[in-house]
Each structure stands twice: as structure tokens, then as C-alpha cells.
Amino acid sequence: MPAIILKNICLKFQEHVVFDYLSERIEDGETYVLLGYSGSGKSTLLKVISGLLFPSKGEVIIGGKNIFSFSKVKMLELHKNSGFVFQNAALISNLNIFENLALFYQYHMNMKDDEIMERIQPFLKEVNWDDDLKLRPSMLSTGERILVSIIRAISHNPDFIFWDEPSANLDNLTAKKVDEIFRKLKKQRKTMILVTNNIQFGLPLADRVGILYNGKIIESGTPAEMKKSENEVTRSLLS
């Protein structure tokens, strides 16, 4: 059974049509890489799939049920079982690094600081984190903020992980760390959707690639299949 089914998703902002009866399936344990031109709505679609943004019409079906019919409690359960790596990290600027990482555990699990530290310590060690956790996000580099965002998204062991341009503007060392983390999660058969414009980063990680164009997924398939595509948009995005 597919982990996620998108059925006839429509979204308009005033007169601008973002999605026009968009449909797709993401299989359980699959890494699905979403490609598209800038402004095509990739990040917006990620927010719709994860339940952070409601469409004008359509369904996102997870576990056989449309998430947009969920009660607040059920939607909260979905979000507890999801991780989201936001574009540009989206850390809370007036909280320090530990406080940013602790939010999930304080809100959902009522855990104490020492228990939270025990949970996040292995992930900090994995990325060789040696900075003070009392620093604010503004004192970190772009790569460091992304690593904190990734730890925030994955340390509670979610089944669904949504990645929005995690490799953008990273130095080579940090990009390598992100790639290593992603591959480890892939081996664990997490269901992951990756939005990226960096095909050198995204294609080697993909089980399947989807092309978003003019409000629809116009084509999807394995990386090998997509490299043989005759579609001009697909060929342009993969070139």
C-alpha cells in the first residue's frame, strides 16, 4: 500500500493557479525526489503533503485516510510522526540551539532537559557538533543551522521526513554530512520526500523522481527511466 496518495490537489492564490488536479503516489519506504523550475510550487506542495497547508480541493491520503478530514488530535499525531527540514533551517531566532532542539520533546512528551539531551546527543555526535548549545541561530553558519534543523527533524525517529532544499548554499564538508545522514535514513526505509534543484545531490538518493510543471506532476519514474525521458521539461531539469 502506498504511504502517501495525492488525489486531485488544487490550490489557488487569488487568480494564480499553483496546483491543478495534481495526483501522485509515494510508496512506503521510498525516497521521492521532487524537481521543478523555480517558482513551480515544490516547497508549497511539500507543505500540503505534510499537512502544514490545506489545498483548495483534493486529498492527501495517509494510512487510508484523507489528512484534511483529521481532527486536531489526529493531525497532531501525524505531525508527531513527521519531520520537516525547512528551507533556510527556519530555527526560532530568540531561542538558543538546545531550546530549538528541545521544543518537540517539551511540547509532545513533557521531557526534562537531561532526558532531552540524552535523546539528541547521539545526533550531535554524528555531525561532530562542538559548538555551545546556548548559542543563538544568528551566531551559526548556514551549514550549522541546517544541521540543527535536520537533528530537530529526525531525532524523534519519525516515519515521514520532508526535506526542502537541504543542500542549498552548503560548503562541501557540511553537504557531505547531510548526504551521509540522508543515506543512513534511507537504509532505515524512512518514507522521504526531497525537494531540490541540485540534481547532483538528489538523483543519487532517489528511488523515484517526480517532475512538477504547470501545476501537475507531469512525469515520474526511477532516475534511470527519467534520464531516458523524451519530455523537454524533464530533459531540461536533468541536464
mmCIF file of C-alpha atoms in Angstrom, residues 17-228:
data_model
loop_
_atom_site.group_PDB
_atom_site.id
_atom_site.type_symbol
_atom_site.label_atom_id
_atom_site.label_comp_id
_atom_site.label_asym_id
_atom_site.label_seq_id
_atom_site.Cartn_x
_atom_site.Cartn_y
_atom_site.Cartn_z
ATOM 1 C CA VAL A 17 -3.179 28.514 -10.020
ATOM 2 C CA VAL A 18 -0.440 26.643 -8.126
ATOM 3 C CA PHE A 19 -1.776 23.071 -8.444
ATOM 4 C CA ASP A 20 -4.323 21.926 -10.992
ATOM 5 C CA TYR A 21 -5.783 18.496 -10.087
ATOM 6 C CA LEU A 22 -2.352 17.153 -9.188
ATOM 7 C CA SER A 23 -2.144 13.431 -8.370
ATOM 8 C CA GLU A 24 0.744 11.147 -7.385
ATOM 9 C CA ARG A 25 1.692 8.175 -5.170
ATOM 10 C CA ILE A 26 4.669 7.840 -2.839
ATOM 11 C CA GLU A 27 5.413 4.278 -1.793
ATOM 12 C CA ASP A 28 6.168 3.139 1.742
ATOM 13 C CA GLY A 29 9.895 3.448 2.491
ATOM 14 C CA GLU A 30 10.547 5.338 -0.751
ATOM 15 C CA THR A 31 12.784 8.337 -1.311
ATOM 16 C CA TYR A 32 10.868 10.554 -3.724
ATOM 17 C CA VAL A 33 12.760 13.492 -5.217
ATOM 18 C CA LEU A 34 10.630 16.381 -6.486
ATOM 19 C CA LEU A 35 12.123 18.530 -9.248
ATOM 20 C CA GLY A 36 10.751 21.623 -10.925
ATOM 21 C CA TYR A 37 11.668 25.102 -12.085
ATOM 22 C CA SER A 38 11.989 27.887 -9.523
ATOM 23 C CA GLY A 39 8.524 29.121 -8.566
ATOM 24 C CA SER A 40 6.781 25.934 -9.693
ATOM 25 C CA GLY A 41 5.423 25.237 -6.201
ATOM 26 C CA LYS A 42 7.747 22.479 -4.957
ATOM 27 C CA SER A 43 8.036 23.827 -1.411
ATOM 28 C CA THR A 44 4.317 24.578 -1.337
ATOM 29 C CA LEU A 45 3.494 21.003 -2.359
ATOM 30 C CA LEU A 46 5.738 19.694 0.411
ATOM 31 C CA LYS A 47 3.735 21.740 2.930
ATOM 32 C CA VAL A 48 0.452 20.401 1.521
ATOM 33 C CA ILE A 49 1.632 16.780 1.705
ATOM 34 C CA SER A 50 2.802 17.220 5.301
ATOM 35 C CA GLY A 51 -0.468 18.837 6.396
ATOM 36 C CA LEU A 52 1.035 22.269 7.046
ATOM 37 C CA LEU A 53 -1.022 23.873 4.263
ATOM 38 C CA PHE A 54 -4.568 22.986 3.195
ATOM 39 C CA PRO A 55 -5.363 22.947 -0.553
ATOM 40 C CA SER A 56 -8.467 24.423 -2.163
ATOM 41 C CA LYS A 57 -9.549 20.923 -3.232
ATOM 42 C CA GLY A 58 -8.230 17.385 -3.202
ATOM 43 C CA GLU A 59 -6.950 14.797 -0.790
ATOM 44 C CA VAL A 60 -3.694 13.647 0.755
ATOM 45 C CA ILE A 61 -4.289 10.082 1.892
ATOM 46 C CA ILE A 62 -2.050 8.604 4.576
ATOM 47 C CA GLY A 63 -2.938 5.335 6.263
ATOM 48 C CA GLY A 64 -6.011 5.091 4.046
ATOM 49 C CA LYS A 65 -7.483 8.383 5.315
ATOM 50 C CA ASN A 66 -7.615 11.925 3.970
ATOM 51 C CA ILE A 67 -5.497 14.016 6.339
ATOM 52 C CA PHE A 68 -7.607 17.118 5.667
ATOM 53 C CA SER A 69 -10.541 15.437 7.411
ATOM 54 C CA PHE A 70 -8.437 14.745 10.513
ATOM 55 C CA SER A 71 -9.387 16.154 13.873
ATOM 56 C CA LYS A 72 -6.835 18.399 15.577
ATOM 57 C CA VAL A 73 -5.723 15.410 17.670
ATOM 58 C CA LYS A 74 -5.217 13.178 14.613
ATOM 59 C CA MET A 75 -3.358 15.924 12.747
ATOM 60 C CA LEU A 76 -1.127 16.382 15.773
ATOM 61 C CA GLU A 77 -0.373 12.648 15.719
ATOM 62 C CA LEU A 78 0.632 12.930 12.049
ATOM 63 C CA HIS A 79 2.945 15.833 12.820
ATOM 64 C CA LYS A 80 4.460 13.900 15.751
ATOM 65 C CA ASN A 81 5.303 11.125 13.295
ATOM 66 C CA SER A 82 6.827 13.532 10.761
ATOM 67 C CA GLY A 83 9.986 15.577 10.471
ATOM 68 C CA PHE A 84 10.381 18.677 8.310
ATOM 69 C CA VAL A 85 13.724 20.153 7.271
ATOM 70 C CA PHE A 86 12.725 23.654 6.249
ATOM 71 C CA GLN A 87 14.432 25.734 3.605
ATOM 72 C CA ASN A 88 16.996 28.010 5.312
ATOM 73 C CA ALA A 89 16.579 25.918 8.524
ATOM 74 C CA ALA A 90 13.728 28.049 9.996
ATOM 75 C CA LEU A 91 15.100 27.928 13.519
ATOM 76 C CA ILE A 92 13.430 30.144 16.110
ATOM 77 C CA SER A 93 15.740 33.133 16.408
ATOM 78 C CA ASN A 94 15.045 34.063 20.047
ATOM 79 C CA LEU A 95 15.716 30.513 21.295
ATOM 80 C CA ASN A 96 19.163 29.003 21.660
ATOM 81 C CA ILE A 97 20.190 25.800 19.883
ATOM 82 C CA PHE A 98 19.273 23.475 22.731
ATOM 83 C CA GLU A 99 15.879 25.175 23.117
ATOM 84 C CA ASN A 100 15.196 24.761 19.398
ATOM 85 C CA LEU A 101 16.029 21.053 19.614
ATOM 86 C CA ALA A 102 14.059 20.607 22.834
ATOM 87 C CA LEU A 103 10.746 22.036 21.607
ATOM 88 C CA PHE A 104 9.355 18.754 20.231
ATOM 89 C CA TYR A 105 10.132 16.829 23.395
ATOM 90 C CA GLN A 106 8.793 19.516 25.714
ATOM 91 C CA TYR A 107 5.582 20.007 23.741
ATOM 92 C CA HIS A 108 4.762 16.399 22.840
ATOM 93 C CA MET A 109 6.464 14.360 25.565
ATOM 94 C CA ASN A 110 6.867 16.697 28.566
ATOM 95 C CA MET A 111 10.507 15.621 28.911
ATOM 96 C CA LYS A 112 13.101 17.217 31.183
ATOM 97 C CA ASP A 113 16.284 18.802 29.868
ATOM 98 C CA ASP A 114 18.568 15.926 30.850
ATOM 99 C CA GLU A 115 16.272 13.403 29.128
ATOM 100 C CA ILE A 116 16.173 15.563 26.013
ATOM 101 C CA MET A 117 19.949 15.850 25.990
ATOM 102 C CA GLU A 118 20.193 12.073 26.127
ATOM 103 C CA ARG A 119 17.978 11.856 23.024
ATOM 104 C CA ILE A 120 19.790 14.440 20.930
ATOM 105 C CA GLN A 121 23.384 13.709 21.996
ATOM 106 C CA PRO A 122 23.935 10.827 19.507
ATOM 107 C CA PHE A 123 22.862 13.086 16.625
ATOM 108 C CA LEU A 124 25.125 15.926 17.772
ATOM 109 C CA LYS A 125 27.977 13.434 17.942
ATOM 110 C CA GLU A 126 27.158 12.150 14.448
ATOM 111 C CA VAL A 127 27.697 15.608 12.938
ATOM 112 C CA ASN A 128 30.733 16.314 15.165
ATOM 113 C CA TRP A 129 28.945 19.202 16.867
ATOM 114 C CA ASP A 130 31.360 21.041 19.163
ATOM 115 C CA ASP A 131 29.683 24.453 19.480
ATOM 116 C CA ASP A 132 27.945 25.674 22.612
ATOM 117 C CA LEU A 133 24.251 24.725 22.567
ATOM 118 C CA LYS A 134 23.480 28.049 24.259
ATOM 119 C CA LEU A 135 24.335 29.947 21.072
ATOM 120 C CA ARG A 136 21.508 31.626 19.145
ATOM 121 C CA PRO A 137 20.889 30.659 15.481
ATOM 122 C CA SER A 138 22.224 34.029 14.272
ATOM 123 C CA MET A 139 25.667 33.067 15.615
ATOM 124 C CA LEU A 140 25.855 29.927 13.460
ATOM 125 C CA SER A 141 26.903 29.448 9.858
ATOM 126 C CA THR A 142 24.335 28.451 7.223
ATOM 127 C CA GLY A 143 25.587 24.860 7.319
ATOM 128 C CA GLU A 144 25.406 24.686 11.114
ATOM 129 C CA ARG A 145 21.817 25.949 11.083
ATOM 130 C CA ILE A 146 20.868 23.284 8.536
ATOM 131 C CA LEU A 147 22.458 20.554 10.669
ATOM 132 C CA VAL A 148 20.471 21.739 13.698
ATOM 133 C CA SER A 149 17.309 21.754 11.574
ATOM 134 C CA ILE A 150 18.000 18.177 10.466
ATOM 135 C CA ILE A 151 18.578 16.985 14.045
ATOM 136 C CA ARG A 152 15.331 18.691 15.080
ATOM 137 C CA ALA A 153 13.504 16.872 12.278
ATOM 138 C CA ILE A 154 14.869 13.344 12.758
ATOM 139 C CA SER A 155 15.881 12.825 16.404
ATOM 140 C CA HIS A 156 12.369 11.662 17.419
ATOM 141 C CA ASN A 157 12.537 8.850 14.813
ATOM 142 C CA PRO A 158 9.616 9.843 12.551
ATOM 143 C CA ASP A 159 8.301 7.618 9.751
ATOM 144 C CA PHE A 160 7.877 10.551 7.320
ATOM 145 C CA ILE A 161 10.620 13.094 6.624
ATOM 146 C CA PHE A 162 10.141 16.110 4.360
ATOM 147 C CA TRP A 163 13.248 17.879 3.057
ATOM 148 C CA ASP A 164 13.089 21.350 1.500
ATOM 149 C CA GLU A 165 16.341 22.224 -0.291
ATOM 150 C CA PRO A 166 18.650 20.927 2.477
ATOM 151 C CA SER A 167 21.788 21.144 0.321
ATOM 152 C CA ALA A 168 21.374 24.777 -0.776
ATOM 153 C CA ASN A 169 24.325 27.089 -0.038
ATOM 154 C CA LEU A 170 26.312 24.478 1.902
ATOM 155 C CA ASP A 171 30.081 24.104 2.000
ATOM 156 C CA ASN A 172 31.434 20.754 0.795
ATOM 157 C CA LEU A 173 32.040 19.341 4.277
ATOM 158 C CA THR A 174 28.515 20.099 5.503
ATOM 159 C CA ALA A 175 26.988 18.843 2.244
ATOM 160 C CA LYS A 176 28.840 15.557 2.771
ATOM 161 C CA LYS A 177 27.436 15.278 6.316
ATOM 162 C CA VAL A 178 23.904 15.918 5.048
ATOM 163 C CA ASP A 179 24.366 13.263 2.360
ATOM 164 C CA GLU A 180 25.600 10.752 4.962
ATOM 165 C CA ILE A 181 22.631 11.413 7.253
ATOM 166 C CA PHE A 182 20.206 11.072 4.346
ATOM 167 C CA ARG A 183 21.716 7.765 3.226
ATOM 168 C CA LYS A 184 21.535 6.375 6.772
ATOM 169 C CA LEU A 185 17.829 7.245 6.960
ATOM 170 C CA LYS A 186 17.285 5.748 3.524
ATOM 171 C CA LYS A 187 18.731 2.444 4.759
ATOM 172 C CA GLN A 188 16.187 2.590 7.582
ATOM 173 C CA ARG A 189 13.431 2.709 4.931
ATOM 174 C CA LYS A 190 12.026 6.043 6.023
ATOM 175 C CA THR A 191 9.441 7.497 3.656
ATOM 176 C CA MET A 192 11.090 10.708 2.470
ATOM 177 C CA ILE A 193 10.234 13.465 0.023
ATOM 178 C CA LEU A 194 13.113 15.676 -1.065
ATOM 179 C CA VAL A 195 12.667 18.994 -2.848
ATOM 180 C CA THR A 196 15.863 20.104 -4.536
ATOM 181 C CA ASN A 197 17.282 21.933 -7.534
ATOM 182 C CA ASN A 198 20.606 20.173 -7.009
ATOM 183 C CA ILE A 199 20.383 17.040 -9.151
ATOM 184 C CA GLN A 200 23.950 16.043 -8.234
ATOM 185 C CA PHE A 201 22.722 15.748 -4.635
ATOM 186 C CA GLY A 202 19.180 14.499 -5.283
ATOM 187 C CA LEU A 203 19.367 11.951 -8.105
ATOM 188 C CA PRO A 204 21.786 9.506 -6.413
ATOM 189 C CA LEU A 205 19.438 9.421 -3.402
ATOM 190 C CA ALA A 206 16.208 8.948 -5.342
ATOM 191 C CA ASP A 207 14.165 5.800 -5.678
ATOM 192 C CA ARG A 208 11.790 7.811 -7.841
ATOM 193 C CA VAL A 209 11.773 11.302 -9.317
ATOM 194 C CA GLY A 210 8.713 13.474 -9.964
ATOM 195 C CA ILE A 211 8.590 16.497 -12.287
ATOM 196 C CA LEU A 212 6.337 19.368 -11.196
ATOM 197 C CA TYR A 213 5.300 21.649 -14.057
ATOM 198 C CA ASN A 214 2.246 23.836 -14.686
ATOM 199 C CA GLY A 215 0.524 22.651 -11.510
ATOM 200 C CA LYS A 216 0.853 18.913 -12.161
ATOM 201 C CA ILE A 217 3.284 16.052 -11.774
ATOM 202 C CA ILE A 218 3.819 15.617 -15.498
ATOM 203 C CA GLU A 219 6.101 12.596 -15.228
ATOM 204 C CA SER A 220 7.626 10.337 -12.594
ATOM 205 C CA GLY A 221 9.892 7.297 -12.571
ATOM 206 C CA THR A 222 13.214 5.930 -11.445
ATOM 207 C CA PRO A 223 16.292 8.066 -12.124
ATOM 208 C CA ALA A 224 17.279 5.671 -14.927
ATOM 209 C CA GLU A 225 13.832 5.962 -16.518
ATOM 210 C CA MET A 226 13.815 9.749 -16.231
ATOM 211 C CA LYS A 227 17.213 10.073 -17.883
ATOM 212 C CA LYS A 228 15.669 8.388 -20.958
#
